[in-house]
Coordinates of C-alpha atoms and ligand atoms in Angstrom, one line a residue:
M1 CA 83.8 100.2 79.9
H2 CA 85.1 96.6 80.3
G3 CA 82.0 94.9 78.9
M4 CA 81.4 93.0 82.2
D5 CA 77.7 93.6 82.4
G6 CA 75.8 90.4 82.8
R7 CA 79.0 88.3 83.3
T8 CA 79.5 86.0 86.3
I9 CA 83.0 85.7 87.6
V10 CA 84.3 83.5 90.5
V11 CA 87.1 84.9 92.6
T12 CA 89.1 82.9 95.1
G13 CA 91.0 84.4 98.0
A14 CA 88.3 87.1 97.8
A15 CA 88.3 88.1 101.5
S16 CA 91.6 89.8 101.5
G17 CA 94.2 91.8 99.6
I18 CA 94.4 91.3 95.8
G19 CA 91.3 89.0 95.7
A20 CA 89.2 91.5 97.6
A21 CA 90.3 94.3 95.4
T22 CA 89.4 92.2 92.3
V23 CA 85.9 91.6 93.7
T24 CA 85.4 95.3 94.1
A25 CA 86.8 96.1 90.7
L26 CA 84.7 93.5 88.9
A27 CA 81.5 94.5 90.6
A28 CA 82.3 98.2 89.7
A29 CA 82.7 97.1 86.1
G30 CA 79.2 95.5 86.1
A31 CA 80.0 91.8 86.8
R32 CA 78.1 89.5 89.1
V33 CA 80.8 88.1 91.4
I34 CA 81.0 84.9 93.4
A35 CA 83.5 85.7 96.1
A36 CA 85.0 82.6 97.6
D37 CA 87.3 82.2 100.6
L38 CA 87.9 80.0 103.6
G39 CA 85.5 82.0 105.6
W40 CA 83.9 85.3 106.0
A41 CA 84.0 87.9 108.8
D42 CA 81.2 90.4 109.2
E43 CA 83.1 92.9 107.1
S44 CA 82.8 91.4 103.6
P45 CA 83.1 92.9 100.2
G46 CA 79.6 94.3 99.7
G47 CA 77.3 95.2 97.0
Q48 CA 74.3 93.4 95.6
A49 CA 76.4 92.0 92.8
V50 CA 78.6 90.0 95.2
E51 CA 77.6 86.6 96.5
L52 CA 79.8 85.0 99.2
A53 CA 80.9 81.4 99.0
T54 CA 82.9 79.4 101.5
L55 CA 85.5 77.3 99.7
D56 CA 88.9 75.7 100.4
V57 CA 90.7 75.6 97.1
R58 CA 92.6 72.5 98.2
R59 CA 89.4 70.5 98.5
E60 CA 88.0 68.8 95.4
E61 CA 84.6 68.3 97.0
H62 CA 84.3 72.1 97.7
W63 CA 84.9 72.8 94.0
A64 CA 82.5 70.1 93.0
E65 CA 79.8 71.6 95.3
L66 CA 80.3 75.1 93.9
A67 CA 80.2 73.8 90.3
G68 CA 77.0 72.0 91.1
Q69 CA 75.4 75.2 92.6
L70 CA 76.5 77.3 89.7
S71 CA 75.4 74.9 87.0
T72 CA 71.8 75.1 88.2
T73 CA 71.8 78.8 87.3
K74 CA 72.7 78.0 83.7
Q75 CA 70.1 79.2 81.2
A76 CA 69.3 77.1 78.2
G77 CA 70.9 78.5 75.1
A78 CA 73.1 81.0 77.0
G79 CA 76.9 80.4 76.6
G80 CA 78.1 79.1 80.0
A81 CA 76.8 79.2 83.6
I82 CA 79.8 81.4 84.4
D83 CA 82.1 83.6 82.4
G84 CA 85.3 83.7 84.4
L85 CA 87.5 82.5 87.2
V86 CA 90.2 84.4 89.1
N87 CA 92.5 82.2 91.2
A88 CA 93.8 84.7 93.7
A89 CA 93.9 82.5 96.9
G90 CA 97.5 82.0 98.0
I91 CA 99.7 81.4 101.0
T92 CA 103.3 82.3 101.6
R93 CA 106.1 80.0 103.0
R94 CA 109.3 81.7 103.9
A95 CA 111.5 78.7 104.8
R96 CA 114.9 78.8 103.2
L97 CA 116.7 76.0 101.4
H98 CA 118.6 74.9 104.6
D99 CA 115.4 74.5 106.7
V100 CA 112.6 73.9 104.3
T101 CA 110.4 70.8 105.0
A102 CA 108.2 68.5 103.0
A103 CA 105.3 70.1 104.8
D104 CA 106.3 73.6 103.5
F105 CA 106.2 72.3 99.9
E106 CA 102.9 70.4 100.4
A107 CA 101.2 73.5 101.9
A108 CA 102.5 75.9 99.3
F109 CA 101.7 73.7 96.4
A110 CA 98.3 72.6 97.7
V111 CA 97.0 76.2 97.8
N112 CA 99.1 78.0 95.1
A113 CA 99.3 75.3 92.4
T114 CA 96.9 72.4 93.0
G115 CA 94.1 74.8 94.1
P116 CA 94.0 76.8 90.9
A117 CA 94.3 73.6 88.8
L118 CA 91.4 72.1 90.6
G119 CA 89.4 75.3 90.2
I120 CA 90.0 75.2 86.4
R121 CA 89.2 71.5 86.2
F122 CA 85.9 71.8 88.0
L123 CA 84.7 75.1 86.6
A124 CA 85.9 74.8 83.0
P125 CA 82.8 72.8 82.1
L126 CA 80.7 75.8 83.1
L127 CA 82.7 78.3 81.1
G128 CA 81.5 79.2 77.6
D129 CA 83.1 80.6 74.5
G130 CA 84.6 84.0 75.3
S131 CA 85.2 83.2 79.0
A132 CA 88.5 83.8 80.8
I133 CA 90.6 82.5 83.7
V134 CA 93.3 84.6 85.4
N135 CA 95.8 82.9 87.8
V136 CA 97.6 85.1 90.3
G137 CA 101.3 84.1 90.1
S138 CA 104.2 86.1 91.5
A139 CA 107.4 87.7 90.7
A140 CA 108.8 84.8 92.8
G141 CA 107.7 82.6 89.9
A142 CA 109.8 84.5 87.5
M143 CA 113.2 84.4 89.2
A144 CA 115.1 82.7 92.1
H145 CA 113.3 83.3 95.4
Y146 CA 114.5 83.0 98.9
G147 CA 111.4 81.2 100.1
I148 CA 112.0 78.1 98.0
A149 CA 108.6 76.3 98.4
Y150 CA 106.6 79.5 97.7
G151 CA 108.7 80.3 94.7
A152 CA 108.5 76.8 93.3
S153 CA 104.7 76.7 93.7
K154 CA 104.4 79.9 91.7
W155 CA 106.7 78.5 88.9
A156 CA 104.4 75.5 88.9
L157 CA 101.4 77.8 88.4
R158 CA 103.0 79.2 85.3
G159 CA 103.0 75.7 83.8
I160 CA 99.4 75.1 84.9
T161 CA 98.4 78.3 83.2
K162 CA 100.1 77.5 79.9
T163 CA 98.7 74.0 79.8
A164 CA 95.2 75.2 80.6
A165 CA 95.5 77.9 77.9
M166 CA 96.5 75.1 75.4
E167 CA 93.7 72.7 76.5
L168 CA 90.9 75.3 76.7
G169 CA 91.7 77.5 73.8
P170 CA 89.7 75.4 71.3
R171 CA 86.6 76.1 73.4
G172 CA 87.3 79.8 73.2
I173 CA 88.4 80.0 76.9
R174 CA 91.5 82.2 77.6
V175 CA 93.9 81.5 80.5
N176 CA 96.5 84.0 81.6
L177 CA 98.8 84.7 84.6
V178 CA 99.3 88.0 86.4
S179 CA 102.5 88.2 88.4
P180 CA 102.5 90.8 91.1
G181 CA 105.7 92.2 92.7
F182 CA 105.6 93.7 96.2
I183 CA 102.0 94.7 96.9
E184 CA 100.7 96.1 100.2
T185 CA 98.4 93.4 101.5
P186 CA 98.0 91.4 104.8
M187 CA 100.4 88.8 103.2
T188 CA 103.3 91.3 102.8
A189 CA 102.5 93.1 106.1
S190 CA 104.1 90.1 107.8
A191 CA 107.2 90.1 105.5
P192 CA 110.6 90.7 107.1
E193 CA 111.6 94.4 106.9
A194 CA 114.7 93.5 104.9
F195 CA 112.6 91.8 102.2
R196 CA 110.4 94.9 101.9
A197 CA 113.4 97.3 101.7
V198 CA 115.4 95.4 99.1
N199 CA 112.2 94.8 97.0
L200 CA 111.6 98.6 96.9
R201 CA 115.3 99.3 96.1
S202 CA 115.1 96.7 93.2
T203 CA 111.9 98.1 91.7
P204 CA 112.5 100.8 89.0
L205 CA 109.2 102.6 90.0
G206 CA 110.7 102.8 93.5
R207 CA 107.6 102.0 95.5
S208 CA 105.3 99.1 96.4
G209 CA 102.1 98.4 94.6
R210 CA 98.5 98.6 95.6
A211 CA 96.1 95.7 95.4
E212 CA 93.9 97.9 93.2
E213 CA 96.7 98.1 90.7
V214 CA 96.8 94.4 90.3
A215 CA 93.0 94.1 90.2
A216 CA 92.8 96.6 87.3
V217 CA 95.0 94.3 85.2
I218 CA 93.1 91.2 86.2
V219 CA 89.8 92.8 85.2
Q220 CA 91.3 93.8 81.8
L221 CA 92.4 90.2 81.2
V222 CA 89.0 88.7 82.3
S223 CA 87.2 91.1 80.0
P224 CA 86.5 90.9 76.3
A225 CA 89.1 93.7 75.8
A226 CA 91.7 91.0 76.0
S227 CA 89.9 88.7 73.6
F228 CA 93.1 87.5 71.8
V229 CA 95.4 87.2 74.8
T230 CA 95.9 83.7 76.2
G231 CA 98.8 81.8 77.8
A232 CA 100.4 85.1 78.6
E233 CA 102.1 86.3 81.7
I234 CA 101.7 89.9 82.7
A235 CA 104.0 91.4 85.4
V236 CA 102.5 93.9 87.7
D237 CA 105.6 94.7 89.6
G238 CA 106.8 98.2 89.0
G239 CA 109.6 96.8 86.7
L240 CA 111.1 94.4 89.4
T241 CA 111.5 91.5 87.0
G242 CA 111.8 93.5 83.8
H243 CA 115.4 94.7 84.5
G244 CA 116.6 91.1 85.0
G245 CA 119.4 92.2 87.3
G246 CA 120.4 95.2 85.2
L247 CA 119.3 97.8 87.8
P248 CA 122.2 97.5 90.2
I249 CA 124.6 97.5 87.3
A250 CA 123.1 100.6 85.8
R251 CA 123.1 102.3 89.2
A252 CA 126.8 101.5 89.6
M253 CA 127.5 103.1 86.1
G254 CA 125.9 106.4 87.2
S255 CA 122.9 108.3 86.0
A256 CA 121.4 107.7 82.6
H257 CA 120.7 111.4 82.5
P258 CA 123.8 113.3 83.6
Q259 CA 121.8 116.5 83.7
D260 CA 119.6 115.1 86.5
Ligands
LIG301 P1 96.2 87.8 101.4 O1 96.9 87.0 102.4 O2 95.9 89.2 101.7 O3 95.0 87.1 100.8 C1 95.0 85.7 100.4 C2 93.6 85.2 100.6 O4 93.6 83.8 100.2 C3 93.1 85.2 102.1 O5 91.8 85.8 102.1 C4 93.1 83.8 102.5 O6 92.0 83.4 103.4 C5 92.8 83.1 101.1 N1 93.2 81.7 101.2 C6 94.3 81.1 101.7 N2 94.3 79.8 101.6 C7 93.1 79.5 101.0 C8 92.4 78.3 100.7 N3 93.0 77.1 100.9 N4 91.2 78.3 100.1 C9 90.6 79.5 99.8 N5 91.2 80.7 100.1 C10 92.4 80.7 100.7 O7 97.3 87.8 100.2 P2 97.5 88.7 98.9 O8 98.7 89.4 99.0 O9 96.2 89.4 98.5 O10 97.7 87.5 97.8 C11 96.8 87.2 96.8 C12 97.6 86.4 95.8 O11 98.6 87.2 95.2 C13 98.3 85.1 96.3 O12 98.2 84.1 95.4 C14 99.7 85.6 96.5 O13 100.6 84.5 96.4 C15 99.9 86.5 95.3 N6 100.9 87.5 95.4 C16 100.9 88.5 96.3 C17 101.9 89.4 96.4 C18 102.0 90.5 97.4 O14 103.0 91.3 97.4 N7 101.0 90.7 98.2 C19 103.0 89.3 95.5 C20 103.0 88.3 94.5 C21 101.9 87.4 94.5

């Protein structure tokens, strides 16, 4: 359905949450998936179409090694050695403005911004015409966010996405950003209860999202179905960012449907 048969896609952060759901969805759509993460427990995303790689997105030499391995599978005359990259690896930092440290910024930016940029830099030479990259941003990169270093790193990723889309477009490579809202994953399982509650209250759909709901949009953007979409930002957030602060105002004004 997605035209992913015979396509090879690299996914980072593939051992958990949104990355793991993306691996499963891509494999189900017919892709060969290179699932990359810091390490692998016994329980790994399965299936013959999934190959596991150990990779720290912060380390240039890890990306160089992966690129070297993948380039040996390139077939003469065939477009590229791989057809896509999904940068899903990420870490959160919840320090506020009053107590944030340089180390918080360095950690968040290294994984959430530099990591995806390095992945694009090292794997772009292996991507052919018609390939696609998807970066996993965040609603925190579309508005002010209480965790200042995390939010800033996701704003940075938007800039990286747009620059990469500009630079790689002439080669027929698309680059897009998916920005999740509050999604149930191990990352949000550790979120303060107040953060969860106010997120759900601020989300027009009135619930949290599932990793599979983000993965479905990522697969769509990686696939040829999105062949004229690049440099775009797609919110998968139940409407959290779409109302731009209008929701509490509308609620204060009463129901839009008085008959309800
Ligand atoms: P998660 O913690 O479940 O998964 C993140 C994965 O990234 C883990 O498997 C972890 O090992 C891996 N990772 C961390 N550092 C790495 C590194 N240096 N190299 C390679 N892998 C590394 O989190 P998740 O919720 O699935 O988050 C996935 C992405 O979605 C992240 O970029 C996150 O910022 C973003 N996001 C999540 C939410 C949410 O509500 N869960 C919302 C917005 C954005």
